[in-house]
PDB file of C-alpha atoms in Angstrom:
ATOM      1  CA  UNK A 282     104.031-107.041  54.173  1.00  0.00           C
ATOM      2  CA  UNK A 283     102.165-103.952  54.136  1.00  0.00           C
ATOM      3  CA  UNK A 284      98.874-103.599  53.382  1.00  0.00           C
ATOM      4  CA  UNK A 285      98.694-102.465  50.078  1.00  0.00           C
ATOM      5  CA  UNK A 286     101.315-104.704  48.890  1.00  0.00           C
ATOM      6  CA  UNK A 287      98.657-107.550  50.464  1.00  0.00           C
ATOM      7  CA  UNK A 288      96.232-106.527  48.451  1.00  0.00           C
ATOM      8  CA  UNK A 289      98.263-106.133  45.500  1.00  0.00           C
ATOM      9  CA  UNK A 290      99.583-109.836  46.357  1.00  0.00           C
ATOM     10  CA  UNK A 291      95.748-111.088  46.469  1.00  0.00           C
ATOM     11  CA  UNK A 292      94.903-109.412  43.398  1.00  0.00           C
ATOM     12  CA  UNK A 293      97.367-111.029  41.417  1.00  0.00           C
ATOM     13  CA  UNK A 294      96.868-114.507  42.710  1.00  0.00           C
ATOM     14  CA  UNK A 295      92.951-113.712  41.696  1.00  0.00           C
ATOM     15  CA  UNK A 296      94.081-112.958  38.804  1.00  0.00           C
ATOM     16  CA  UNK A 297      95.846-115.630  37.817  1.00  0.00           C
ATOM     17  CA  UNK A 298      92.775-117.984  38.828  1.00  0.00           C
ATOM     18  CA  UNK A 299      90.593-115.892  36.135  1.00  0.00           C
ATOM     19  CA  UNK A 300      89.049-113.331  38.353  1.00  0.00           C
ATOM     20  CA  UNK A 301      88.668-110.304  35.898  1.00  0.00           C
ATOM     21  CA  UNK A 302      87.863-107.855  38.334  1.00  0.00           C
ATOM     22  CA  UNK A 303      91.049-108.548  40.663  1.00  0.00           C
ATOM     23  CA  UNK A 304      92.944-108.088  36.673  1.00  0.00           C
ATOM     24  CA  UNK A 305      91.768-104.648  36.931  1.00  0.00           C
ATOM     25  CA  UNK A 306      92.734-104.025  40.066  1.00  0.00           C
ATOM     26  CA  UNK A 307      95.970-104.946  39.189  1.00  0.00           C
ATOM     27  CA  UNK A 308      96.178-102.841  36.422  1.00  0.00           C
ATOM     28  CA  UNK A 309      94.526 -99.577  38.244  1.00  0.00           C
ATOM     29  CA  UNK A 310      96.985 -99.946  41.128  1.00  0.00           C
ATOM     30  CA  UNK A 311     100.435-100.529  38.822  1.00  0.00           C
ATOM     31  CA  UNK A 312      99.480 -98.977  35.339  1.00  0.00           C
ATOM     32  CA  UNK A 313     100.395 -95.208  36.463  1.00  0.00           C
ATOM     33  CA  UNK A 314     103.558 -95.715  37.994  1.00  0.00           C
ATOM     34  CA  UNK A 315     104.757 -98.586  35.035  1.00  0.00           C
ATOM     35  CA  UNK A 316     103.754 -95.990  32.580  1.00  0.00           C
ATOM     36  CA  UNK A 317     105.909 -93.206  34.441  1.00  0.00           C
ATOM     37  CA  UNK A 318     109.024 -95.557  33.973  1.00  0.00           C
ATOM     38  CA  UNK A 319     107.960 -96.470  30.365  1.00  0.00           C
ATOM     39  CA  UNK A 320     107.967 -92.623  29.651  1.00  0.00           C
ATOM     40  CA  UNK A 321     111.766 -91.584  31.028  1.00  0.00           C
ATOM     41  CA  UNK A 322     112.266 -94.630  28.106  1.00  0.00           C
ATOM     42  CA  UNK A 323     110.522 -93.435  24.810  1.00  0.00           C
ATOM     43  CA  UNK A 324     108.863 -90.259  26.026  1.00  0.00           C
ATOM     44  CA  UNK A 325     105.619 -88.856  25.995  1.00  0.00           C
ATOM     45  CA  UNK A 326     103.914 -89.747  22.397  1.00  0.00           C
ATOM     46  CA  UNK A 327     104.731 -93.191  22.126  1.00  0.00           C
ATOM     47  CA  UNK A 328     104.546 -94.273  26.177  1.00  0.00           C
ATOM     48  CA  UNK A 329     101.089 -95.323  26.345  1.00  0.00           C
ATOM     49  CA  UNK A 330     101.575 -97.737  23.031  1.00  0.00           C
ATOM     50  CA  UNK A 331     104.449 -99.724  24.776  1.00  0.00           C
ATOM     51  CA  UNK A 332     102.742 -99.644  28.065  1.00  0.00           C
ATOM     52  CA  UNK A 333     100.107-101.731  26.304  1.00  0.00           C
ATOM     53  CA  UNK A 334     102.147-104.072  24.390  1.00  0.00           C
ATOM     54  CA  UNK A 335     103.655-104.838  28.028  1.00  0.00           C
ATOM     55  CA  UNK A 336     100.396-105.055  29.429  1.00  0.00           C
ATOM     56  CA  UNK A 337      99.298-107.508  27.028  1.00  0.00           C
ATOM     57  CA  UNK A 338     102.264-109.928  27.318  1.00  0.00           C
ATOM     58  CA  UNK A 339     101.756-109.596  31.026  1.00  0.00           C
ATOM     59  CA  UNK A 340      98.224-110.839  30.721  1.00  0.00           C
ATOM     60  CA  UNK A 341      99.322-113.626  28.552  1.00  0.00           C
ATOM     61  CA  UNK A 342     102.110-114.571  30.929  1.00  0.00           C
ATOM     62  CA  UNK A 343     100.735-114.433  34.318  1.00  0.00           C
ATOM     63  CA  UNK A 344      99.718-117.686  34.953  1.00  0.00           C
ATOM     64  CA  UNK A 345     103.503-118.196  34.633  1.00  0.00           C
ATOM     65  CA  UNK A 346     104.216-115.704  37.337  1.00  0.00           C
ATOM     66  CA  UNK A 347     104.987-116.335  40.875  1.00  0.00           C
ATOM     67  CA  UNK A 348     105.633-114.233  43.924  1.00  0.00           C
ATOM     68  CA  UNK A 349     104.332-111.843  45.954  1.00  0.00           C
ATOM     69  CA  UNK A 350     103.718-107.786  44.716  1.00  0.00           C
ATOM     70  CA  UNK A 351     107.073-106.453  44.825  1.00  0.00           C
ATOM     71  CA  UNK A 352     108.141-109.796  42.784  1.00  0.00           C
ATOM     72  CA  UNK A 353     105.105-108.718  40.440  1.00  0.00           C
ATOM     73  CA  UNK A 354     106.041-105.010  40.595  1.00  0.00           C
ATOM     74  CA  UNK A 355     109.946-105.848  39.170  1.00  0.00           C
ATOM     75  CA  UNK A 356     108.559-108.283  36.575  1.00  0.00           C
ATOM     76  CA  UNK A 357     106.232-105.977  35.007  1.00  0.00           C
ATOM     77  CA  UNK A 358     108.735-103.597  34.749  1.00  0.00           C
ATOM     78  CA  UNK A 359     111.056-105.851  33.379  1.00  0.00           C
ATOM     79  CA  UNK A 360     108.433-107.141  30.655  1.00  0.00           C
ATOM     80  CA  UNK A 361     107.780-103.211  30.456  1.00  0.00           C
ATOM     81  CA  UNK A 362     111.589-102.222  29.809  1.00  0.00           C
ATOM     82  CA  UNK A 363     111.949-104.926  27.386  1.00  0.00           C
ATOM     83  CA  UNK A 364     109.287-103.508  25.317  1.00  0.00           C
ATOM     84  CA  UNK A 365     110.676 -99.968  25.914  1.00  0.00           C
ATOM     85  CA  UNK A 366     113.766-101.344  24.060  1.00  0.00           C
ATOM     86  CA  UNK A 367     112.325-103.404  21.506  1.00  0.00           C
ATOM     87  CA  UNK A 368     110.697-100.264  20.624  1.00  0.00           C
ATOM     88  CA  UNK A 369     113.939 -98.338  20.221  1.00  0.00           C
ATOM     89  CA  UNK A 370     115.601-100.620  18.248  1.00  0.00           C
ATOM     90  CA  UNK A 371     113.077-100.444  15.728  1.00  0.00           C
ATOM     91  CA  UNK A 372     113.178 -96.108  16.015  1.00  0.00           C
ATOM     92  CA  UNK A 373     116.584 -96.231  15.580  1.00  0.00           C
ATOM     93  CA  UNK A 374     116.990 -93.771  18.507  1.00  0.00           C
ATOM     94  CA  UNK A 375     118.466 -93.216  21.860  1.00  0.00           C
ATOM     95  CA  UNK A 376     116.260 -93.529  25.386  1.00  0.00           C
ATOM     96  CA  UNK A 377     114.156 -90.114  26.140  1.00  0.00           C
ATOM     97  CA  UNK A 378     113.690 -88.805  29.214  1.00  0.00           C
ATOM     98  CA  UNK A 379     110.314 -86.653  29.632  1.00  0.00           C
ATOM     99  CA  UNK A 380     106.815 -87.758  30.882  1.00  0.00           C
ATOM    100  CA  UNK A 381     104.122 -85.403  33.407  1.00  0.00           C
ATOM    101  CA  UNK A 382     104.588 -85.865  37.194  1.00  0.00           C
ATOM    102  CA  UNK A 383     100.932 -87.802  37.420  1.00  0.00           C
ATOM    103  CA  UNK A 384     102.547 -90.849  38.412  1.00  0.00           C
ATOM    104  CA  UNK A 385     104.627 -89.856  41.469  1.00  0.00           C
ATOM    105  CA  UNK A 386     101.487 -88.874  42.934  1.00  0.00           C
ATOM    106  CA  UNK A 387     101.977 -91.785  45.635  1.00  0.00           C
ATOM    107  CA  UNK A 388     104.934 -92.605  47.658  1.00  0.00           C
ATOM    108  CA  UNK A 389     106.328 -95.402  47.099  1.00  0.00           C
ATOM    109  CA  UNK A 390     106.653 -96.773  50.801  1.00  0.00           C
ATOM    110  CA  UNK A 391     107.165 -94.965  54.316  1.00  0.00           C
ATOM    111  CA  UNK A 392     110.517 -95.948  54.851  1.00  0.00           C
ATOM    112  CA  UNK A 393     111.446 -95.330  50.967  1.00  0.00           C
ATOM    113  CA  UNK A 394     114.413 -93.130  51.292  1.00  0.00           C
ATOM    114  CA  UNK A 395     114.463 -92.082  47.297  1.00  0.00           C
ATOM    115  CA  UNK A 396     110.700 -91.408  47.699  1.00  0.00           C
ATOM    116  CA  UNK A 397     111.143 -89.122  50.295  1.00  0.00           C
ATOM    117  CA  UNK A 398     113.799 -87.142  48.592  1.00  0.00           C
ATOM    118  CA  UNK A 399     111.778 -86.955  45.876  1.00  0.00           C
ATOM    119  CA  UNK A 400     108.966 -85.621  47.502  1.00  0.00           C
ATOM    120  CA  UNK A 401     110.457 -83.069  48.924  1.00  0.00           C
ATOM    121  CA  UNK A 402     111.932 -82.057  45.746  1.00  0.00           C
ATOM    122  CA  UNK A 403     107.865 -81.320  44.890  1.00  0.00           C
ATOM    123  CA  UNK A 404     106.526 -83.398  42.175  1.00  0.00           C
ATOM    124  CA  UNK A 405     105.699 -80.324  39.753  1.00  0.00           C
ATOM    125  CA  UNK A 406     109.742 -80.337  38.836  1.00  0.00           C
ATOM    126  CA  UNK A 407     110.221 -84.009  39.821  1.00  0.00           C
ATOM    127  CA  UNK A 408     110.414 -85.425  36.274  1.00  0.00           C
ATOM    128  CA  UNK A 409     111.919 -81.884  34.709  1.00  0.00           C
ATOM    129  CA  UNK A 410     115.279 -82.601  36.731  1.00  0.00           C
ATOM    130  CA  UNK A 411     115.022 -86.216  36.489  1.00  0.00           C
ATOM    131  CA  UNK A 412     115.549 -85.563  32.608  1.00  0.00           C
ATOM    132  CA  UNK A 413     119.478 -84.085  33.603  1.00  0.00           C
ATOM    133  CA  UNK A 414     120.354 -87.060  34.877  1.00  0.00           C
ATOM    134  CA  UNK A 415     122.326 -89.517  32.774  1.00  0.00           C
ATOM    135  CA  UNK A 416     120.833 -92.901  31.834  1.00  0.00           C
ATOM    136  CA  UNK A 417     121.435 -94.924  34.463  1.00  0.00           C
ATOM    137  CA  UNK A 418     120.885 -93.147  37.132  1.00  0.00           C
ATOM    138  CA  UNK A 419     117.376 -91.348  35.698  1.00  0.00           C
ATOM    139  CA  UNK A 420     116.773 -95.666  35.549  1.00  0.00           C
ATOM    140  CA  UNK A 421     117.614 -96.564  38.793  1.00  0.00           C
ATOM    141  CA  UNK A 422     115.675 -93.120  40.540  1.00  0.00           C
ATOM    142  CA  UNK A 423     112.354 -94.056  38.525  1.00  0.00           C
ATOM    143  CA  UNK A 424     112.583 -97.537  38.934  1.00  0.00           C
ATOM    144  CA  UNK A 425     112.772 -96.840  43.001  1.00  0.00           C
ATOM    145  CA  UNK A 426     110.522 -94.436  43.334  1.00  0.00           C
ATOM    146  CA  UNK A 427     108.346 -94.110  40.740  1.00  0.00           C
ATOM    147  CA  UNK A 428     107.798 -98.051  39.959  1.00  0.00           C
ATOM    148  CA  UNK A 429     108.185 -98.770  43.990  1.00  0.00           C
ATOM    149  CA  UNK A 430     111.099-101.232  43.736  1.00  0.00           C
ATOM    150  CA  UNK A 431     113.702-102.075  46.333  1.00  0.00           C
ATOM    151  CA  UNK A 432     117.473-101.852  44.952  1.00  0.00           C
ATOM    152  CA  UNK A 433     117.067-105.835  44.469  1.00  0.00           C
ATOM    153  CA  UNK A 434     114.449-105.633  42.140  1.00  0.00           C
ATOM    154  CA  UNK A 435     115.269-102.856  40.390  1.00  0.00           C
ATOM    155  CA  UNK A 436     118.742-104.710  39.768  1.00  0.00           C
ATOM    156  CA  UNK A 437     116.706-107.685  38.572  1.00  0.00           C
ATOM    157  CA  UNK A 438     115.130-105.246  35.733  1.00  0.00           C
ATOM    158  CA  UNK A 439     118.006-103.492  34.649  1.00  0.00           C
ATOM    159  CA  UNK A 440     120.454-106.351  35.264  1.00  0.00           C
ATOM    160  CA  UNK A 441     122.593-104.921  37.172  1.00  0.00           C
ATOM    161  CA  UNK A 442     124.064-105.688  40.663  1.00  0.00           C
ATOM    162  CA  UNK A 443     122.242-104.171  43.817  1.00  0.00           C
ATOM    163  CA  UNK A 444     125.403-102.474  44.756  1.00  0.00           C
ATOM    164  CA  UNK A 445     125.210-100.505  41.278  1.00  0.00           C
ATOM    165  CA  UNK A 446     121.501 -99.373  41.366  1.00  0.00           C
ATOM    166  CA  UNK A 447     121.760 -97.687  45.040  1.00  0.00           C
ATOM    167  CA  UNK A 448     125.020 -96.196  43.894  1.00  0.00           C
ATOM    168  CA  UNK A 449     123.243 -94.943  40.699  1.00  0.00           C
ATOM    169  CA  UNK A 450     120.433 -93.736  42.921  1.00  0.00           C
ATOM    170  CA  UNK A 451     122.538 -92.105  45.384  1.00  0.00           C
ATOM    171  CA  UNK A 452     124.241 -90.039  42.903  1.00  0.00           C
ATOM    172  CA  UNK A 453     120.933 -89.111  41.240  1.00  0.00           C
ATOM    173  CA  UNK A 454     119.664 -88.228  44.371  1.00  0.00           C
ATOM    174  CA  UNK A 455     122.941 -86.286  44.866  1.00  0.00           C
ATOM    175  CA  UNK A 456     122.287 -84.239  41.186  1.00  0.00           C
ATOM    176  CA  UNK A 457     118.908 -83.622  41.621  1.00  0.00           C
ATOM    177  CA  UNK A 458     119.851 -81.523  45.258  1.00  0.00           C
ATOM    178  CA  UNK A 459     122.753 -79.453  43.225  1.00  0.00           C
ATOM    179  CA  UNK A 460     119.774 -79.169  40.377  1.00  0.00           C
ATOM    180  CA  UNK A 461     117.356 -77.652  42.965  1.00  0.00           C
ATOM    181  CA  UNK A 462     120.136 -75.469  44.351  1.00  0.00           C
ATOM    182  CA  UNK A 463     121.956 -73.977  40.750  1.00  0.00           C
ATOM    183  CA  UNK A 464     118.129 -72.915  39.801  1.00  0.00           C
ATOM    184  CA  UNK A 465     118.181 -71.834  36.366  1.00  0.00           C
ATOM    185  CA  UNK A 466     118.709 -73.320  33.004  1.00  0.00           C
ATOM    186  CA  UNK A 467     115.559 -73.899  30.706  1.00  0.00           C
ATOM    187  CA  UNK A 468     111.665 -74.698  31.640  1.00  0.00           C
ATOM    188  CA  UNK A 469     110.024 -78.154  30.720  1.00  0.00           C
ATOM    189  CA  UNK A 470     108.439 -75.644  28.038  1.00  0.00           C
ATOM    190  CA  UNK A 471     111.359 -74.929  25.874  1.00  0.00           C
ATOM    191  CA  UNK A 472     113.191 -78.158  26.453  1.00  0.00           C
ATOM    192  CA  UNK A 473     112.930 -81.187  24.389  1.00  0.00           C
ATOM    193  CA  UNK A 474     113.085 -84.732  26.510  1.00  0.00           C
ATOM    194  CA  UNK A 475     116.140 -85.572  28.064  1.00  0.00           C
ATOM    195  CA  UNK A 476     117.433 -81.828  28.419  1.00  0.00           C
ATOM    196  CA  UNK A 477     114.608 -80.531  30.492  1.00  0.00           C
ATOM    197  CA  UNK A 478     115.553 -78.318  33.691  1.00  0.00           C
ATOM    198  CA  UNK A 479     112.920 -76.290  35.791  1.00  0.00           C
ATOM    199  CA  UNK A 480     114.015 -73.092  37.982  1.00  0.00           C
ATOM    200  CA  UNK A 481     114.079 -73.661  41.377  1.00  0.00           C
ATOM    201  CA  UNK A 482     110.902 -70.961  42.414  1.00  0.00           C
ATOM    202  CA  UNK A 483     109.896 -69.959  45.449  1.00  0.00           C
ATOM    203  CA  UNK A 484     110.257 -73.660  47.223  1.00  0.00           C
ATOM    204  CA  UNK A 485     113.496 -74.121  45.945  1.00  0.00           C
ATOM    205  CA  UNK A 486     115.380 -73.521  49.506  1.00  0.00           C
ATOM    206  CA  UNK A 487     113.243 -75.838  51.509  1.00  0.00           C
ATOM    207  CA  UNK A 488     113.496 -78.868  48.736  1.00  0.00           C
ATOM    208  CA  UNK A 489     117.305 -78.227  48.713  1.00  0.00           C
ATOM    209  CA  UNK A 490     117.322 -78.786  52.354  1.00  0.00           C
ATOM    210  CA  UNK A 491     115.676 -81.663  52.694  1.00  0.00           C
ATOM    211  CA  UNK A 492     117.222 -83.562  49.853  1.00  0.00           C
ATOM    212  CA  UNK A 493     120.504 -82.281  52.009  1.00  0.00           C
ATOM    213  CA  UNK A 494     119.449 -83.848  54.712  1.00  0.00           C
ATOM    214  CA  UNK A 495     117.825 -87.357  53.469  1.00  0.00           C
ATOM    215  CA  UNK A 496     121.223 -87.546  51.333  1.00  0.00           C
ATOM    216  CA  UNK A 497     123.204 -88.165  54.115  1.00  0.00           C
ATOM    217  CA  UNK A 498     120.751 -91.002  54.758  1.00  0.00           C
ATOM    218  CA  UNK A 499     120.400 -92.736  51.381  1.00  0.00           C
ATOM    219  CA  UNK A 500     123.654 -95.256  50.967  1.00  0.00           C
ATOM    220  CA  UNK A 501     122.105 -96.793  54.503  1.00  0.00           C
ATOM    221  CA  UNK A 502     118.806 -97.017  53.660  1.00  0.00           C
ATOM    222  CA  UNK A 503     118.306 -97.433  50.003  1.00  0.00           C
TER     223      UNK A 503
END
C-alpha cells in the first residue's frame, strides 16, 4: 500500500470511530477529485450541490463501510454517481460533460498508465477533450484518473465488467491522442458541455507523442 493510500486508510478507520478531524482529512484528500467525476455528470452549476448530497450520505453511512482507501475511493464514487443520476432523472436531461482541470492536479498513482497519458496531454485541455468522448468512455477515463480507481473499482461503480472499463479507457485514451493531433475545432469558450474541443497550441506535438507512446502500453497495464 502506498503511503498516501495508508493514510487515507487510517483516516477513514478514525473516522468511523468519531474522530472529526481524520473526517476532514478524508474529505480534503477525496473531495477534489470526487467532485471532478461528479462534474463530467451534471456539469459545472449544479456539481458542487450533488457532491454534497453524496457527501452527506457518506457521512451517514460510514460506519457501514469497510475496506481499505481504494475500497473507500470506489464507494464514494459510487454513492457519488448515484446521486449524479438521481439528479438527472429529476432534470429530465442527458449526462454533461464540462468541469475546470483543478482536480487532475495530482496523479493518480506512479504506475497509473491513464494518469500518465493524461498528463502528458497537459491538464489545461485535459477536461476540454475529455468532453468529445462518448459516455462511457469520458466515465471510465475520469473514474481512473481523475477519481484514482483501478479498472476493478471503477467496474464496481459503473457496473460494468473490468474487461469493459480498460477497453473503454483504452479507446478514450486512443481519441484523446487523435484529438491532440487533428488540433482545431472550437475552444472551451464557445462550447457548451459535452461538445468542448481545445486547439492543440504550441505543446500539441510533444502531448501527441507521448500519448503515442503510453498507448501502446495501456491494454497491459491498465
Amino acid at each position: 500500500m502506498q503511503g498516501d493510500d495508508a493514510e487515507l486508510t487510517a483516516a477513514v478507520r478514525a473516522a468511523q470511530g468519531g474522530d472529526e478531524t481524520a473526517f476532514r482529512t478524508v474529505y480534503r484528500t477525496v473531495h477534489p477529485r470526487l467532485l471532478g467525476y461528479v462534474r463530467t455528470l451534471v456539469g459545472d452549476a449544479e456539481a458542487e450541490d450533488v457532491a454534497s448530497e453524496a457527501w452527506l450520505q457518506i457521512a451517514r453511512d460510514l460506519e457501514r463501510f469497510t475496506g481499505d482507501a481504494d475500497r473507500f475511493r470506489g464507494w464514494a464514487a459510487r454513492i457519488a454517481r448515484n446521486r449524479a443520476l438521481d439528479h438527472i432523472r429529476m432534470r429530465g436531461r442527458r449526462p454533461a460533460i464540462g468541469g475546470d482541470d483543478s482536480e487532475l492536479a495530482g496523479r493518480a498513482g506512479d504506475a497509473d498508465t491513464a494518469g500518465e497519458a493524461l498528463e502528458a496531454l497537459g491538464t489545461g485541455r485535459t477536461l476540454a477533450l475529455i468532453a468529445q468522448l462518448p459516455q462511457d468512455q469520458a466515465e471510465a477515463v475520469v473514474l481512473r484518473v481523475v477519481v484514482g480507481l483501478d479498472a476493478k473499482s471503477a467496474a464496481g461503480v459503473l457496473g460494468k465488467r473490468p474487461g469493459a472499463v480498460r477497453t473503454a479507457a483504452h479507446r478514450g485514451l486512443r481519441r484523446l491522442a487523435e484529438l491532440v493531433t487533428s488540433g482545431g475545432g472550437r475552444t472551451p469558450a464557445d462550447a457548451t458541455p459535452g461538445q468542448r474541443q481545445s486547439h492543440t497550441g504550441a505543446g500539441g506535438a510533444n502531448a501527441s507523442a507521448g500519448v503515442t507512446q503510453l498507448r501502446a502500453r495501456t491494454q497491459k497495464d491498465m
